[in-house]
mmCIF file of C-alpha atoms and ligand atoms in Angstrom:
data_model
loop_
_atom_site.group_PDB
_atom_site.id
_atom_site.type_symbol
_atom_site.label_atom_id
_atom_site.label_comp_id
_atom_site.label_asym_id
_atom_site.label_seq_id
_atom_site.Cartn_x
_atom_site.Cartn_y
_atom_site.Cartn_z
ATOM 1 C CA MET A 17 95.257 125.630 127.413
ATOM 2 C CA THR A 18 96.494 122.251 126.319
ATOM 3 C CA HIS A 19 96.654 119.789 129.181
ATOM 4 C CA GLU A 20 100.035 118.113 129.468
ATOM 5 C CA MET A 21 101.585 115.130 131.215
ATOM 6 C CA PRO A 22 103.204 115.957 134.568
ATOM 7 C CA LYS A 23 106.935 115.267 134.651
ATOM 8 C CA LEU A 24 107.952 112.339 136.840
ATOM 9 C CA PRO A 25 110.425 113.567 139.497
ATOM 10 C CA TYR A 26 112.154 110.148 139.538
ATOM 11 C CA ALA A 27 113.183 107.391 137.115
ATOM 12 C CA ASP A 28 110.416 104.976 136.138
ATOM 13 C CA ASN A 29 112.090 102.149 138.090
ATOM 14 C CA ALA A 30 113.078 104.246 141.121
ATOM 15 C CA LEU A 31 110.035 103.402 143.257
ATOM 16 C CA GLU A 32 110.650 99.643 143.141
ATOM 17 C CA PRO A 33 109.733 97.438 144.907
ATOM 18 C CA VAL A 34 106.772 99.507 146.169
ATOM 19 C CA ILE A 35 105.666 100.399 142.612
ATOM 20 C CA SER A 36 107.312 98.449 139.800
ATOM 21 C CA GLN A 37 108.719 99.924 136.608
ATOM 22 C CA GLN A 38 106.080 97.989 134.685
ATOM 23 C CA THR A 39 103.282 99.552 136.718
ATOM 24 C CA ILE A 40 104.722 103.050 136.197
ATOM 25 C CA GLN A 41 105.010 102.381 132.476
ATOM 26 C CA PHE A 42 101.356 101.335 132.228
ATOM 27 C CA HIS A 43 99.828 103.589 134.890
ATOM 28 C CA TYR A 44 101.718 106.782 134.027
ATOM 29 C CA GLY A 45 102.650 106.038 130.432
ATOM 30 C CA LYS A 46 99.350 104.541 129.215
ATOM 31 C CA HIS A 47 96.467 105.241 131.615
ATOM 32 C CA LEU A 48 97.379 108.831 132.445
ATOM 33 C CA GLN A 49 98.359 109.610 128.849
ATOM 34 C CA THR A 50 94.903 108.409 127.778
ATOM 35 C CA TYR A 51 93.162 110.671 130.320
ATOM 36 C CA VAL A 52 95.239 113.651 129.104
ATOM 37 C CA ASN A 53 94.462 112.891 125.453
ATOM 38 C CA ASN A 54 90.764 112.353 126.184
ATOM 39 C CA LEU A 55 90.509 115.611 128.132
ATOM 40 C CA ASN A 56 92.165 117.650 125.369
ATOM 41 C CA ASN A 57 89.827 116.132 122.778
ATOM 42 C CA LEU A 58 86.701 116.530 124.925
ATOM 43 C CA VAL A 59 87.163 120.185 125.942
ATOM 44 C CA SER A 60 87.981 121.352 122.420
ATOM 45 C CA GLY A 61 85.322 123.859 121.366
ATOM 46 C CA THR A 62 83.518 123.782 124.733
ATOM 47 C CA GLU A 63 83.251 126.329 127.540
ATOM 48 C CA PHE A 64 85.957 124.305 129.350
ATOM 49 C CA GLU A 65 88.637 124.909 126.745
ATOM 50 C CA GLY A 66 91.366 127.069 128.294
ATOM 51 C CA LYS A 67 90.371 126.271 131.878
ATOM 52 C CA THR A 68 92.681 124.571 134.377
ATOM 53 C CA VAL A 69 91.896 121.037 135.509
ATOM 54 C CA GLU A 70 91.066 122.406 138.965
ATOM 55 C CA GLN A 71 88.506 124.783 137.432
ATOM 56 C CA ILE A 72 87.013 121.964 135.356
ATOM 57 C CA VAL A 73 86.809 119.526 138.283
ATOM 58 C CA ALA A 74 85.156 122.209 140.414
ATOM 59 C CA SER A 75 82.534 123.176 137.864
ATOM 60 C CA ALA A 76 81.900 120.567 135.147
ATOM 61 C CA PRO A 77 78.694 118.537 135.317
ATOM 62 C CA ASP A 78 79.033 114.787 135.910
ATOM 63 C CA GLY A 79 80.160 113.170 132.684
ATOM 64 C CA ALA A 80 83.154 112.525 130.473
ATOM 65 C CA ILE A 81 84.824 115.950 130.783
ATOM 66 C CA PHE A 82 84.583 115.854 134.577
ATOM 67 C CA ASN A 83 85.776 112.228 134.740
ATOM 68 C CA ASN A 84 88.850 112.817 132.599
ATOM 69 C CA ALA A 85 89.729 116.164 134.203
ATOM 70 C CA GLY A 86 89.455 114.535 137.623
ATOM 71 C CA GLN A 87 91.800 111.764 136.592
ATOM 72 C CA VAL A 88 94.325 114.211 135.061
ATOM 73 C CA LEU A 89 94.331 116.203 138.319
ATOM 74 C CA ASN A 90 94.384 113.105 140.531
ATOM 75 C CA HIS A 91 97.325 111.519 138.748
ATOM 76 C CA ALA A 92 99.341 114.755 138.481
ATOM 77 C CA LEU A 93 99.160 115.008 142.282
ATOM 78 C CA TYR A 94 99.702 111.271 142.762
ATOM 79 C CA PHE A 95 102.825 110.815 140.651
ATOM 80 C CA THR A 96 104.527 113.917 142.087
ATOM 81 C CA GLN A 97 103.964 112.986 145.767
ATOM 82 C CA PHE A 98 106.426 110.068 145.736
ATOM 83 C CA THR A 99 110.181 109.895 146.212
ATOM 84 C CA PRO A 100 112.705 107.045 146.229
ATOM 85 C CA ASP A 101 114.710 109.003 148.834
ATOM 86 C CA GLN A 102 112.216 109.405 151.634
ATOM 87 C CA ARG A 103 113.827 111.539 154.318
ATOM 88 C CA SER A 104 111.381 110.704 157.092
ATOM 89 C CA ALA A 105 108.700 108.053 157.462
ATOM 90 C CA GLU A 106 106.405 110.653 158.980
ATOM 91 C CA PRO A 107 105.642 114.283 158.181
ATOM 92 C CA THR A 108 107.364 117.040 160.123
ATOM 93 C CA GLY A 109 106.735 120.738 160.707
ATOM 94 C CA GLU A 110 103.359 122.363 160.162
ATOM 95 C CA LEU A 111 101.901 119.338 158.399
ATOM 96 C CA ALA A 112 102.748 117.103 161.364
ATOM 97 C CA GLU A 113 101.209 119.663 163.735
ATOM 98 C CA ALA A 114 98.000 119.801 161.706
ATOM 99 C CA ILE A 115 97.738 115.995 161.579
ATOM 100 C CA ILE A 116 98.188 115.708 165.343
ATOM 101 C CA ARG A 117 95.672 118.524 165.921
ATOM 102 C CA ASP A 118 92.978 116.971 163.697
ATOM 103 C CA PHE A 119 93.574 113.209 164.085
ATOM 104 C CA GLY A 120 95.331 112.910 167.468
ATOM 105 C CA SER A 121 98.521 111.333 166.139
ATOM 106 C CA PHE A 122 100.190 110.303 162.900
ATOM 107 C CA ALA A 123 99.482 106.653 163.740
ATOM 108 C CA GLU A 124 95.764 107.383 164.108
ATOM 109 C CA PHE A 125 95.714 109.360 160.851
ATOM 110 C CA LYS A 126 97.465 106.527 159.021
ATOM 111 C CA LYS A 127 95.012 103.985 160.447
ATOM 112 C CA LYS A 128 91.999 106.042 159.317
ATOM 113 C CA PHE A 129 93.543 106.700 155.895
ATOM 114 C CA ASN A 130 94.279 102.994 155.417
ATOM 115 C CA GLU A 131 90.704 102.138 156.411
ATOM 116 C CA ALA A 132 89.311 104.621 153.904
ATOM 117 C CA SER A 133 91.603 103.244 151.181
ATOM 118 C CA VAL A 134 90.886 99.581 151.832
ATOM 119 C CA THR A 135 87.119 99.917 152.280
ATOM 120 C CA LEU A 136 86.442 102.127 149.258
ATOM 121 C CA PHE A 137 84.178 99.943 147.127
ATOM 122 C CA GLY A 138 85.191 99.628 143.491
ATOM 123 C CA ALA A 139 87.358 102.236 141.795
ATOM 124 C CA GLY A 140 88.293 105.537 143.398
ATOM 125 C CA TRP A 141 90.667 107.507 145.574
ATOM 126 C CA SER A 142 91.287 108.268 149.220
ATOM 127 C CA TRP A 143 92.549 111.785 149.945
ATOM 128 C CA LEU A 144 93.938 113.859 152.740
ATOM 129 C CA ALA A 145 92.567 117.332 152.073
ATOM 130 C CA ALA A 146 92.394 120.711 153.781
ATOM 131 C CA ASP A 147 89.344 122.944 154.011
ATOM 132 C CA LYS A 148 89.390 126.748 153.798
ATOM 133 C CA ASP A 149 90.234 127.019 157.514
ATOM 134 C CA GLY A 150 93.166 124.627 157.148
ATOM 135 C CA LYS A 151 91.385 121.785 158.936
ATOM 136 C CA LEU A 152 92.325 118.358 157.585
ATOM 137 C CA HIS A 153 89.838 115.783 156.311
ATOM 138 C CA ILE A 154 90.055 112.277 154.860
ATOM 139 C CA THR A 155 87.736 111.877 151.888
ATOM 140 C CA LYS A 156 86.748 108.904 149.768
ATOM 141 C CA GLU A 157 86.219 109.843 146.133
ATOM 142 C CA ALA A 158 84.409 107.567 143.700
ATOM 143 C CA ASN A 159 85.946 106.964 140.283
ATOM 144 C CA GLY A 160 87.789 110.119 139.108
ATOM 145 C CA SER A 161 86.532 112.706 141.570
ATOM 146 C CA ASN A 162 88.810 114.860 143.699
ATOM 147 C CA PRO A 163 88.341 116.926 146.906
ATOM 148 C CA VAL A 164 88.456 120.078 144.720
ATOM 149 C CA ARG A 165 84.890 119.149 143.782
ATOM 150 C CA ALA A 166 83.864 119.985 147.368
ATOM 151 C CA GLY A 167 86.044 123.089 147.670
ATOM 152 C CA LEU A 168 88.875 121.318 149.518
ATOM 153 C CA THR A 169 92.611 121.399 148.748
ATOM 154 C CA PRO A 170 93.987 117.915 147.981
ATOM 155 C CA LEU A 171 97.232 117.083 149.812
ATOM 156 C CA LEU A 172 97.867 113.323 149.543
ATOM 157 C CA GLY A 173 96.020 110.798 147.390
ATOM 158 C CA PHE A 174 96.042 107.002 147.178
ATOM 159 C CA ASP A 175 94.758 105.561 143.912
ATOM 160 C CA VAL A 176 92.763 102.414 144.621
ATOM 161 C CA TRP A 177 91.772 101.686 141.037
ATOM 162 C CA GLU A 178 93.021 98.168 140.296
ATOM 163 C CA HIS A 179 95.254 99.536 137.507
ATOM 164 C CA ALA A 180 97.362 101.199 140.240
ATOM 165 C CA TYR A 181 98.411 97.918 141.859
ATOM 166 C CA TYR A 182 97.179 94.814 140.088
ATOM 167 C CA LEU A 183 100.412 94.004 138.214
ATOM 168 C CA ASP A 184 102.396 94.099 141.473
ATOM 169 C CA TYR A 185 99.921 93.077 144.183
ATOM 170 C CA GLN A 186 97.014 91.421 142.295
ATOM 171 C CA ASN A 187 94.036 91.459 144.709
ATOM 172 C CA ARG A 188 96.113 92.532 147.747
ATOM 173 C CA ARG A 189 95.039 96.171 147.871
ATOM 174 C CA ALA A 190 95.824 96.460 151.599
ATOM 175 C CA ASP A 191 99.443 95.353 151.033
ATOM 176 C CA HIS A 192 99.862 97.962 148.294
ATOM 177 C CA ILE A 193 98.377 100.677 150.510
ATOM 178 C CA GLU A 194 100.710 99.765 153.372
ATOM 179 C CA ALA A 195 103.751 99.862 151.074
ATOM 180 C CA LEU A 196 102.929 103.333 149.708
ATOM 181 C CA TRP A 197 103.796 104.933 153.056
ATOM 182 C CA LYS A 198 107.470 104.101 152.358
ATOM 183 C CA ILE A 199 107.709 106.445 149.354
ATOM 184 C CA ILE A 200 105.731 109.551 150.365
ATOM 185 C CA ASP A 201 107.568 112.837 149.855
ATOM 186 C CA TRP A 202 106.275 114.653 152.931
ATOM 187 C CA ASP A 203 107.884 117.924 151.840
ATOM 188 C CA VAL A 204 105.674 117.914 148.743
ATOM 189 C CA VAL A 205 102.566 117.165 150.815
ATOM 190 C CA GLU A 206 103.374 119.942 153.298
ATOM 191 C CA LYS A 207 103.931 122.460 150.473
ATOM 192 C CA ARG A 208 100.427 121.715 149.198
ATOM 193 C CA LEU A 209 99.072 122.563 152.655
ATOM 194 C CA LEU A 210 101.028 125.811 152.946
ATOM 195 C CA THR A 211 100.394 127.234 149.470
HETATM 196 MN MN1 MN B 315 95.240 105.567 138.317
#
């Protein structure tokens, strides 16, 4: 299998002012393209050729193949979880029920998720993920890892590598994190929980 770029479900300037066109052009167009190219080159002729990124992230030893597969998976989920036409500021339906069950309220979930995102030291990701019983967890992943590594299903991910926000927010990671809540496509996140 050749790993490919995910298609953006919006124009590259449609998420402004939360994420600028310039950031999309670098983050999606350059950083993610490099991870995809690296992964295709690295797996060629190895036991990981022909495997999905999920399979690679779950099973590859620490190293370049795992790092690049993790970043291909992370960014495919990341760039497809946003919408310029957010229908509701909060999730609804079964996702909302699960969040209330496991965190008490959406406000409490958001507070914990923001804390995880802001306090993650260095480069990495914060994720909302579901375990095999459907219970929700917030995880902090260093560098390019993903909850799939621990057998969880990733639902919503915030990229806290500086390349995700530095052009628009410089050192103000917390401001970027707070703004991201305005562009989440909760239907996409709920589908990941239910499938
Ligand atoms: Mn990134």
